[in-house]
């Protein structure tokens, strides 16, 4: 997968890092759908695909 743009957002403090966050990617739709499926197969992960085009 070739990623042209990646932006990761999550909450942090001096002594902790959040367990949730947002990652914005700009690869092909097929690559994103495959990544979402792979991430959702992991325990504790909920990934969603949102097309901003």
Short mmCIF file of C-alpha atoms in Angstrom, two decimals:
data_model
loop_
_atom_site.label_atom_id
_atom_site.label_comp_id
_atom_site.label_asym_id
_atom_site.label_seq_id
_atom_site.Cartn_x
_atom_site.Cartn_y
_atom_site.Cartn_z
CA UNK A 1 0.00 0.00 0.00
CA UNK A 2 1.39 3.40 -0.95
CA UNK A 3 0.23 6.09 1.47
CA UNK A 4 0.45 9.66 0.16
CA UNK A 5 -0.84 11.35 3.32
CA UNK A 6 -1.17 10.18 6.92
CA UNK A 7 -2.49 12.20 9.85
CA UNK A 8 -2.80 10.60 13.30
CA UNK A 9 -4.74 12.28 16.11
CA UNK A 10 -5.04 11.08 19.71
CA UNK A 11 -5.23 12.57 23.19
CA UNK A 12 -2.06 12.69 25.29
CA UNK A 13 -1.08 13.97 28.72
CA UNK A 14 2.16 14.05 30.68
CA UNK A 15 1.71 10.51 32.02
CA UNK A 16 -0.64 8.73 29.59
CA UNK A 17 -1.62 8.28 25.97
CA UNK A 18 -5.22 7.63 24.86
CA UNK A 19 -6.32 4.19 23.69
CA UNK A 20 -8.45 5.71 20.93
CA UNK A 21 -7.74 8.09 18.11
CA UNK A 22 -8.17 8.96 14.45
CA UNK A 23 -5.92 8.12 11.51
CA UNK A 24 -6.56 9.84 8.16
CA UNK A 25 -5.02 8.05 5.15
CA UNK A 26 -4.94 8.79 1.42
CA UNK A 27 -4.29 5.45 -0.34
CA UNK A 28 -6.59 3.71 -2.83
CA UNK A 29 -10.13 2.76 -1.76
CA UNK A 30 -9.33 -0.95 -2.15
CA UNK A 31 -6.27 -0.66 0.11
CA UNK A 32 -8.26 1.20 2.78
CA UNK A 33 -11.06 -1.38 2.73
CA UNK A 34 -8.50 -4.20 3.11
CA UNK A 35 -6.80 -2.35 5.99
CA UNK A 36 -10.14 -1.75 7.76
CA UNK A 37 -10.98 -5.46 7.49
CA UNK A 38 -7.55 -6.45 8.81
CA UNK A 39 -7.74 -3.99 11.72
CA UNK A 40 -11.27 -5.10 12.65
CA UNK A 41 -10.03 -8.70 12.92
CA UNK A 42 -7.89 -7.63 15.92
CA UNK A 43 -9.29 -7.72 19.47
CA UNK A 44 -10.08 -4.28 20.87
CA UNK A 45 -9.92 -2.50 17.50
CA UNK A 46 -12.86 -0.83 15.78
CA UNK A 47 -11.95 0.67 12.42
CA UNK A 48 -14.35 2.51 10.13
CA UNK A 49 -14.00 3.68 6.55
CA UNK A 50 -15.15 7.22 5.78
CA UNK A 51 -14.80 8.57 2.23
CA UNK A 52 -14.27 12.35 2.29
CA UNK A 53 -14.32 12.73 -1.51
#
